[in-house]
């Protein structure tokens, strides 16, 4: 039976704003997915019945809040397909996760050590390493990309060398949509004794995973792209590595013993959760991943692949200097399409699409300016899909683009 996106859409009140039903074509999911009501309800219920700080309280509410928070950790571990919830660190988002890693792993770097990233990265996987580069004299190097917007993994063997301590790459590009094949990469990284970090901000929304199959040592993602709330994310790390790295961010809730000269830290994950963690948001995130796991995910993937192909084919048929930035096929590709249009600025396209067609898109560099520079385009426009999108959204997008080319071209 064909996948029915309408069955998912009913879970989202935001798609049924009275008087505006059917007017919104939300295609900005790679920036932030909408949130189903059950996620909002789980957070309201928590704050109504169990709100209290976690980990240190000795009263009933504090105990219940701590239990709910740790249950949320277990739910996320389940979603990632890992056995030990203590490998799950709650963060503020993917950016926070990579920064925690850069600063904590950076404590072990020696001058001239190397971090290898790629030209495909989001700023959140570039800037933290550049900060460490400036501070500690390490070198950040870049894996090149192929002409169709994938990381050129053929260069990995030559570029990963004994001084390489970290290889940190996107698992799925928020611009080209390319999904990174990590199987060989993981072997190459580990042969040199380095660690592999995957930025999963765009792949985590694909549904429950078996993280171990990816061969990474660390994986980060953000709650708000997985139908969860803002202000929460996850850093997953192998326990044996997490145990052996020092926290770079200190404060309450992460310590064992504090002295004026020296302090000792709790075991992971608490060691990396300094200060009050995003308790309510973690509970919302757990509700989101459980909700997603209950959907027909195979059906969802084929549905989104079909819609992605429709967008790509539709854009190709429109005349007017449209260039799709990314792999041509719908396989090993995220359900998003970024494109540039000769002579048109992405902001103008987004404005017309919003004002005249109710289509929500994103335009600009998508926090990947080096990539756009490399592709020699002054920004791009991106349509990104989620479980509730349907053919009507794609029709609105394609009709809108035709209109854009007429009135802006
Ligand atoms: C590939 C990728 N990495 C990292 C991030 C940063 O995520 P956040 O802003 O939630 O920290 C994003 C957000 O768009 C992204 O698409």
mmCIF file of C-alpha atoms in Angstrom, residues 47-298:
data_model
loop_
_atom_site.group_PDB
_atom_site.id
_atom_site.type_symbol
_atom_site.label_atom_id
_atom_site.label_comp_id
_atom_site.label_asym_id
_atom_site.label_seq_id
_atom_site.Cartn_x
_atom_site.Cartn_y
_atom_site.Cartn_z
ATOM 1 C CA UNK A 47 6.502 20.494 33.186
ATOM 2 C CA UNK A 48 2.993 20.237 34.635
ATOM 3 C CA UNK A 49 3.598 17.124 36.737
ATOM 4 C CA UNK A 50 7.313 16.484 37.201
ATOM 5 C CA UNK A 51 9.206 19.744 36.699
ATOM 6 C CA UNK A 52 12.277 19.828 38.871
ATOM 7 C CA UNK A 53 16.014 19.841 38.414
ATOM 8 C CA UNK A 54 17.630 16.473 37.780
ATOM 9 C CA UNK A 55 20.490 14.441 39.201
ATOM 10 C CA UNK A 56 20.904 16.161 42.562
ATOM 11 C CA UNK A 57 17.499 16.474 44.213
ATOM 12 C CA UNK A 58 16.323 14.275 47.059
ATOM 13 C CA UNK A 59 12.618 15.017 46.928
ATOM 14 C CA UNK A 60 9.857 13.299 45.000
ATOM 15 C CA UNK A 61 9.684 15.691 42.058
ATOM 16 C CA UNK A 62 13.445 15.666 41.601
ATOM 17 C CA UNK A 63 13.479 11.883 41.623
ATOM 18 C CA UNK A 64 10.638 11.663 39.120
ATOM 19 C CA UNK A 65 12.279 14.253 36.862
ATOM 20 C CA UNK A 66 15.589 12.390 37.008
ATOM 21 C CA UNK A 67 13.854 9.134 36.172
ATOM 22 C CA UNK A 68 12.057 10.735 33.207
ATOM 23 C CA UNK A 69 15.313 12.302 31.989
ATOM 24 C CA UNK A 70 17.168 8.975 32.159
ATOM 25 C CA UNK A 71 14.258 7.229 30.426
ATOM 26 C CA UNK A 72 14.610 9.815 27.666
ATOM 27 C CA UNK A 73 18.288 8.907 27.390
ATOM 28 C CA UNK A 74 17.358 5.236 27.076
ATOM 29 C CA UNK A 75 14.780 6.047 24.375
ATOM 30 C CA UNK A 76 17.411 7.931 22.356
ATOM 31 C CA UNK A 77 19.863 5.037 22.797
ATOM 32 C CA UNK A 78 17.147 2.741 21.428
ATOM 33 C CA UNK A 79 16.651 5.036 18.435
ATOM 34 C CA UNK A 80 20.380 4.955 17.725
ATOM 35 C CA UNK A 81 20.456 1.186 18.119
ATOM 36 C CA UNK A 82 23.009 1.186 20.917
ATOM 37 C CA UNK A 83 22.831 -0.900 24.051
ATOM 38 C CA UNK A 84 24.319 1.446 26.624
ATOM 39 C CA UNK A 85 22.366 4.672 27.334
ATOM 40 C CA UNK A 86 25.469 6.034 29.074
ATOM 41 C CA UNK A 87 26.946 6.578 25.625
ATOM 42 C CA UNK A 88 24.285 9.246 25.002
ATOM 43 C CA UNK A 89 25.191 12.787 26.073
ATOM 44 C CA UNK A 90 22.429 15.405 25.904
ATOM 45 C CA UNK A 91 23.693 18.643 24.385
ATOM 46 C CA UNK A 92 22.162 21.848 23.072
ATOM 47 C CA UNK A 93 22.288 20.591 19.447
ATOM 48 C CA UNK A 94 24.643 19.296 16.784
ATOM 49 C CA UNK A 95 26.793 22.434 16.987
ATOM 50 C CA UNK A 96 27.180 22.050 20.730
ATOM 51 C CA UNK A 97 28.080 18.362 20.268
ATOM 52 C CA UNK A 98 30.884 19.091 17.811
ATOM 53 C CA UNK A 99 32.192 21.910 20.002
ATOM 54 C CA UNK A 100 32.255 19.635 23.037
ATOM 55 C CA UNK A 101 34.261 17.129 21.011
ATOM 56 C CA UNK A 102 36.623 19.704 19.513
ATOM 57 C CA UNK A 103 37.425 21.184 22.901
ATOM 58 C CA UNK A 104 37.638 17.896 24.774
ATOM 59 C CA UNK A 105 39.583 15.946 22.160
ATOM 60 C CA UNK A 106 41.632 19.084 21.516
ATOM 61 C CA UNK A 107 43.089 18.725 25.009
ATOM 62 C CA UNK A 108 45.001 15.705 23.679
ATOM 63 C CA UNK A 109 46.373 17.378 20.530
ATOM 64 C CA UNK A 110 50.015 18.197 20.019
ATOM 65 C CA UNK A 111 51.274 20.941 17.742
ATOM 66 C CA UNK A 112 51.077 19.923 14.045
ATOM 67 C CA UNK A 113 48.507 17.239 14.701
ATOM 68 C CA UNK A 114 45.862 17.219 12.009
ATOM 69 C CA UNK A 115 42.090 17.236 11.818
ATOM 70 C CA UNK A 116 40.617 16.203 8.502
ATOM 71 C CA UNK A 117 37.191 17.531 7.580
ATOM 72 C CA UNK A 118 35.656 18.021 4.123
ATOM 73 C CA UNK A 119 34.723 20.848 1.815
ATOM 74 C CA UNK A 120 31.099 19.816 2.242
ATOM 75 C CA UNK A 121 30.809 20.762 5.898
ATOM 76 C CA UNK A 122 28.328 22.956 7.716
ATOM 77 C CA UNK A 123 30.041 25.813 9.586
ATOM 78 C CA UNK A 124 29.404 23.923 12.809
ATOM 79 C CA UNK A 125 31.915 21.304 11.658
ATOM 80 C CA UNK A 126 34.455 23.875 10.455
ATOM 81 C CA UNK A 127 34.623 26.689 12.981
ATOM 82 C CA UNK A 128 35.209 24.590 16.146
ATOM 83 C CA UNK A 129 38.264 23.010 14.498
ATOM 84 C CA UNK A 130 39.524 26.359 13.223
ATOM 85 C CA UNK A 131 39.307 27.672 16.797
ATOM 86 C CA UNK A 132 41.475 24.785 17.996
ATOM 87 C CA UNK A 133 43.809 25.360 15.036
ATOM 88 C CA UNK A 134 44.352 28.988 16.061
ATOM 89 C CA UNK A 135 44.759 28.135 19.708
ATOM 90 C CA UNK A 136 46.933 25.040 19.499
ATOM 91 C CA UNK A 137 48.762 25.181 16.191
ATOM 92 C CA UNK A 138 47.133 22.090 14.746
ATOM 93 C CA UNK A 139 46.272 21.867 11.052
ATOM 94 C CA UNK A 140 42.769 21.564 9.619
ATOM 95 C CA UNK A 141 42.755 19.903 6.205
ATOM 96 C CA UNK A 142 39.876 19.345 3.807
ATOM 97 C CA UNK A 143 38.817 16.284 1.853
ATOM 98 C CA UNK A 144 37.775 17.548 -1.599
ATOM 99 C CA UNK A 145 34.376 16.925 -3.120
ATOM 100 C CA UNK A 146 33.398 15.217 -6.345
ATOM 101 C CA UNK A 147 31.691 17.084 -9.187
ATOM 102 C CA UNK A 148 28.302 15.802 -8.007
ATOM 103 C CA UNK A 149 28.700 17.100 -4.469
ATOM 104 C CA UNK A 150 29.845 14.055 -2.511
ATOM 105 C CA UNK A 151 32.930 13.813 -0.323
ATOM 106 C CA UNK A 152 35.694 12.425 -2.533
ATOM 107 C CA UNK A 153 36.496 9.364 -0.474
ATOM 108 C CA UNK A 154 39.097 8.195 -2.976
ATOM 109 C CA UNK A 155 41.383 10.889 -1.561
ATOM 110 C CA UNK A 156 40.892 9.683 2.001
ATOM 111 C CA UNK A 157 43.577 7.005 1.918
ATOM 112 C CA UNK A 158 46.232 9.484 0.895
ATOM 113 C CA UNK A 159 45.026 12.320 3.127
ATOM 114 C CA UNK A 160 44.649 10.387 6.385
ATOM 115 C CA UNK A 161 48.152 10.103 7.785
ATOM 116 C CA UNK A 162 49.885 9.404 11.058
ATOM 117 C CA UNK A 163 49.429 12.975 12.296
ATOM 118 C CA UNK A 164 45.678 12.814 11.641
ATOM 119 C CA UNK A 165 43.920 12.551 14.992
ATOM 120 C CA UNK A 166 40.349 13.218 13.952
ATOM 121 C CA UNK A 167 38.349 12.794 10.774
ATOM 122 C CA UNK A 168 35.095 14.708 11.171
ATOM 123 C CA UNK A 169 32.676 14.702 8.249
ATOM 124 C CA UNK A 170 29.046 15.158 7.488
ATOM 125 C CA UNK A 171 26.996 11.992 7.319
ATOM 126 C CA UNK A 172 24.596 13.820 5.017
ATOM 127 C CA UNK A 173 25.073 17.222 3.417
ATOM 128 C CA UNK A 174 22.509 19.912 4.172
ATOM 129 C CA UNK A 175 23.303 21.454 0.765
ATOM 130 C CA UNK A 176 23.938 18.701 -1.767
ATOM 131 C CA UNK A 177 21.963 16.033 0.067
ATOM 132 C CA UNK A 178 24.776 13.503 -0.497
ATOM 133 C CA UNK A 179 24.929 10.726 2.094
ATOM 134 C CA UNK A 180 28.467 9.707 3.026
ATOM 135 C CA UNK A 181 29.424 6.063 2.691
ATOM 136 C CA UNK A 182 31.350 5.461 5.900
ATOM 137 C CA UNK A 183 32.346 1.794 5.559
ATOM 138 C CA UNK A 184 35.812 2.161 4.031
ATOM 139 C CA UNK A 185 36.377 5.529 5.614
ATOM 140 C CA UNK A 186 35.989 4.036 9.067
ATOM 141 C CA UNK A 187 38.685 1.411 8.349
ATOM 142 C CA UNK A 188 41.083 4.002 6.955
ATOM 143 C CA UNK A 189 40.591 6.263 9.980
ATOM 144 C CA UNK A 190 41.025 3.487 12.503
ATOM 145 C CA UNK A 191 44.070 2.018 10.742
ATOM 146 C CA UNK A 192 45.805 5.307 11.493
ATOM 147 C CA UNK A 193 44.607 5.315 15.111
ATOM 148 C CA UNK A 194 42.369 8.351 14.555
ATOM 149 C CA UNK A 195 38.731 8.902 15.560
ATOM 150 C CA UNK A 196 35.801 9.266 13.162
ATOM 151 C CA UNK A 197 33.139 11.861 13.986
ATOM 152 C CA UNK A 198 29.945 11.965 11.947
ATOM 153 C CA UNK A 199 27.726 15.010 11.783
ATOM 154 C CA UNK A 200 24.323 13.335 11.677
ATOM 155 C CA UNK A 201 22.207 16.505 11.775
ATOM 156 C CA UNK A 202 20.615 15.622 8.433
ATOM 157 C CA UNK A 203 20.632 11.827 8.620
ATOM 158 C CA UNK A 204 19.155 11.361 12.102
ATOM 159 C CA UNK A 205 15.632 12.294 10.857
ATOM 160 C CA UNK A 206 15.687 9.190 8.635
ATOM 161 C CA UNK A 207 14.437 6.958 11.461
ATOM 162 C CA UNK A 208 15.906 4.480 13.954
ATOM 163 C CA UNK A 209 19.502 3.456 13.214
ATOM 164 C CA UNK A 210 22.145 0.888 13.910
ATOM 165 C CA UNK A 211 24.929 3.331 14.708
ATOM 166 C CA UNK A 212 27.524 0.633 15.133
ATOM 167 C CA UNK A 213 27.186 -0.306 11.478
ATOM 168 C CA UNK A 214 28.489 3.136 10.500
ATOM 169 C CA UNK A 215 31.844 2.462 12.138
ATOM 170 C CA UNK A 216 32.032 5.922 13.701
ATOM 171 C CA UNK A 217 33.371 6.781 17.144
ATOM 172 C CA UNK A 218 31.108 9.791 17.615
ATOM 173 C CA UNK A 219 27.819 10.909 16.079
ATOM 174 C CA UNK A 220 25.981 14.164 16.735
ATOM 175 C CA UNK A 221 22.518 15.417 15.863
ATOM 176 C CA UNK A 222 19.932 18.065 16.784
ATOM 177 C CA UNK A 223 16.473 17.496 18.242
ATOM 178 C CA UNK A 224 14.631 20.037 16.123
ATOM 179 C CA UNK A 225 15.388 18.272 12.845
ATOM 180 C CA UNK A 226 14.024 14.970 14.208
ATOM 181 C CA UNK A 227 10.552 16.437 14.891
ATOM 182 C CA UNK A 228 11.676 17.270 18.433
ATOM 183 C CA UNK A 229 12.080 20.553 20.289
ATOM 184 C CA UNK A 230 14.808 23.152 19.916
ATOM 185 C CA UNK A 231 17.603 23.504 22.441
ATOM 186 C CA UNK A 232 18.464 19.824 22.644
ATOM 187 C CA UNK A 233 20.758 17.533 20.732
ATOM 188 C CA UNK A 234 22.739 14.383 21.196
ATOM 189 C CA UNK A 235 26.381 13.479 21.209
ATOM 190 C CA UNK A 236 26.896 9.752 21.022
ATOM 191 C CA UNK A 237 30.371 8.412 21.726
ATOM 192 C CA UNK A 238 31.905 5.011 22.322
ATOM 193 C CA UNK A 239 32.074 4.523 26.066
ATOM 194 C CA UNK A 240 35.709 3.395 26.086
ATOM 195 C CA UNK A 241 36.702 6.669 24.408
ATOM 196 C CA UNK A 242 34.373 8.925 26.400
ATOM 197 C CA UNK A 243 35.789 7.439 29.612
ATOM 198 C CA UNK A 244 39.283 8.483 28.621
ATOM 199 C CA UNK A 245 38.702 12.058 27.567
ATOM 200 C CA UNK A 246 38.534 15.047 29.843
ATOM 201 C CA UNK A 247 35.646 17.460 29.775
ATOM 202 C CA UNK A 248 36.416 20.905 28.393
ATOM 203 C CA UNK A 249 33.285 22.458 29.851
ATOM 204 C CA UNK A 250 32.967 22.389 33.621
ATOM 205 C CA UNK A 251 30.343 23.219 36.202
ATOM 206 C CA UNK A 252 27.759 21.592 38.433
ATOM 207 C CA UNK A 253 26.245 18.135 37.886
ATOM 208 C CA UNK A 254 29.377 16.723 36.246
ATOM 209 C CA UNK A 255 31.726 16.432 39.210
ATOM 210 C CA UNK A 256 32.597 13.712 41.681
ATOM 211 C CA UNK A 257 34.661 15.777 44.085
ATOM 212 C CA UNK A 258 35.602 19.451 43.988
ATOM 213 C CA UNK A 259 38.626 20.950 45.690
ATOM 214 C CA UNK A 260 40.115 24.407 45.456
ATOM 215 C CA UNK A 261 43.083 23.080 43.506
ATOM 216 C CA UNK A 262 41.725 20.054 41.709
ATOM 217 C CA UNK A 263 38.453 18.293 41.002
ATOM 218 C CA UNK A 264 37.410 14.892 39.749
ATOM 219 C CA UNK A 265 34.621 14.150 37.328
ATOM 220 C CA UNK A 266 31.728 11.730 37.047
ATOM 221 C CA UNK A 267 31.733 8.974 34.468
ATOM 222 C CA UNK A 268 30.213 9.642 31.054
ATOM 223 C CA UNK A 269 27.664 10.803 30.114
ATOM 224 C CA UNK A 270 27.363 13.158 33.134
ATOM 225 C CA UNK A 271 30.962 14.337 32.778
ATOM 226 C CA UNK A 272 29.961 16.033 29.526
ATOM 227 C CA UNK A 273 26.703 17.525 30.799
ATOM 228 C CA UNK A 274 27.932 20.438 32.894
ATOM 229 C CA UNK A 275 25.174 22.561 34.387
ATOM 230 C CA UNK A 276 21.452 21.947 34.207
ATOM 231 C CA UNK A 277 20.765 19.857 31.101
ATOM 232 C CA UNK A 278 17.827 20.487 28.739
ATOM 233 C CA UNK A 279 15.509 18.244 30.750
ATOM 234 C CA UNK A 280 12.110 19.068 29.265
ATOM 235 C CA UNK A 281 13.569 19.156 25.765
ATOM 236 C CA UNK A 282 15.212 15.743 26.218
ATOM 237 C CA UNK A 283 11.804 14.368 27.204
ATOM 238 C CA UNK A 284 10.331 15.981 24.079
ATOM 239 C CA UNK A 285 13.089 14.514 21.944
ATOM 240 C CA UNK A 286 12.409 11.037 23.350
ATOM 241 C CA UNK A 287 8.710 11.455 22.497
ATOM 242 C CA UNK A 288 9.695 12.539 18.971
ATOM 243 C CA UNK A 289 11.936 9.578 18.216
ATOM 244 C CA UNK A 290 9.394 7.132 19.633
ATOM 245 C CA UNK A 291 6.696 8.743 17.479
ATOM 246 C CA UNK A 292 8.890 8.522 14.372
ATOM 247 C CA UNK A 293 9.878 4.933 15.087
ATOM 248 C CA UNK A 294 6.182 4.001 15.024
ATOM 249 C CA UNK A 295 5.748 5.142 11.405
ATOM 250 C CA UNK A 296 6.040 3.128 8.216
ATOM 251 C CA UNK A 297 9.644 4.145 7.608
ATOM 252 C CA UNK A 298 10.237 2.110 4.466
#
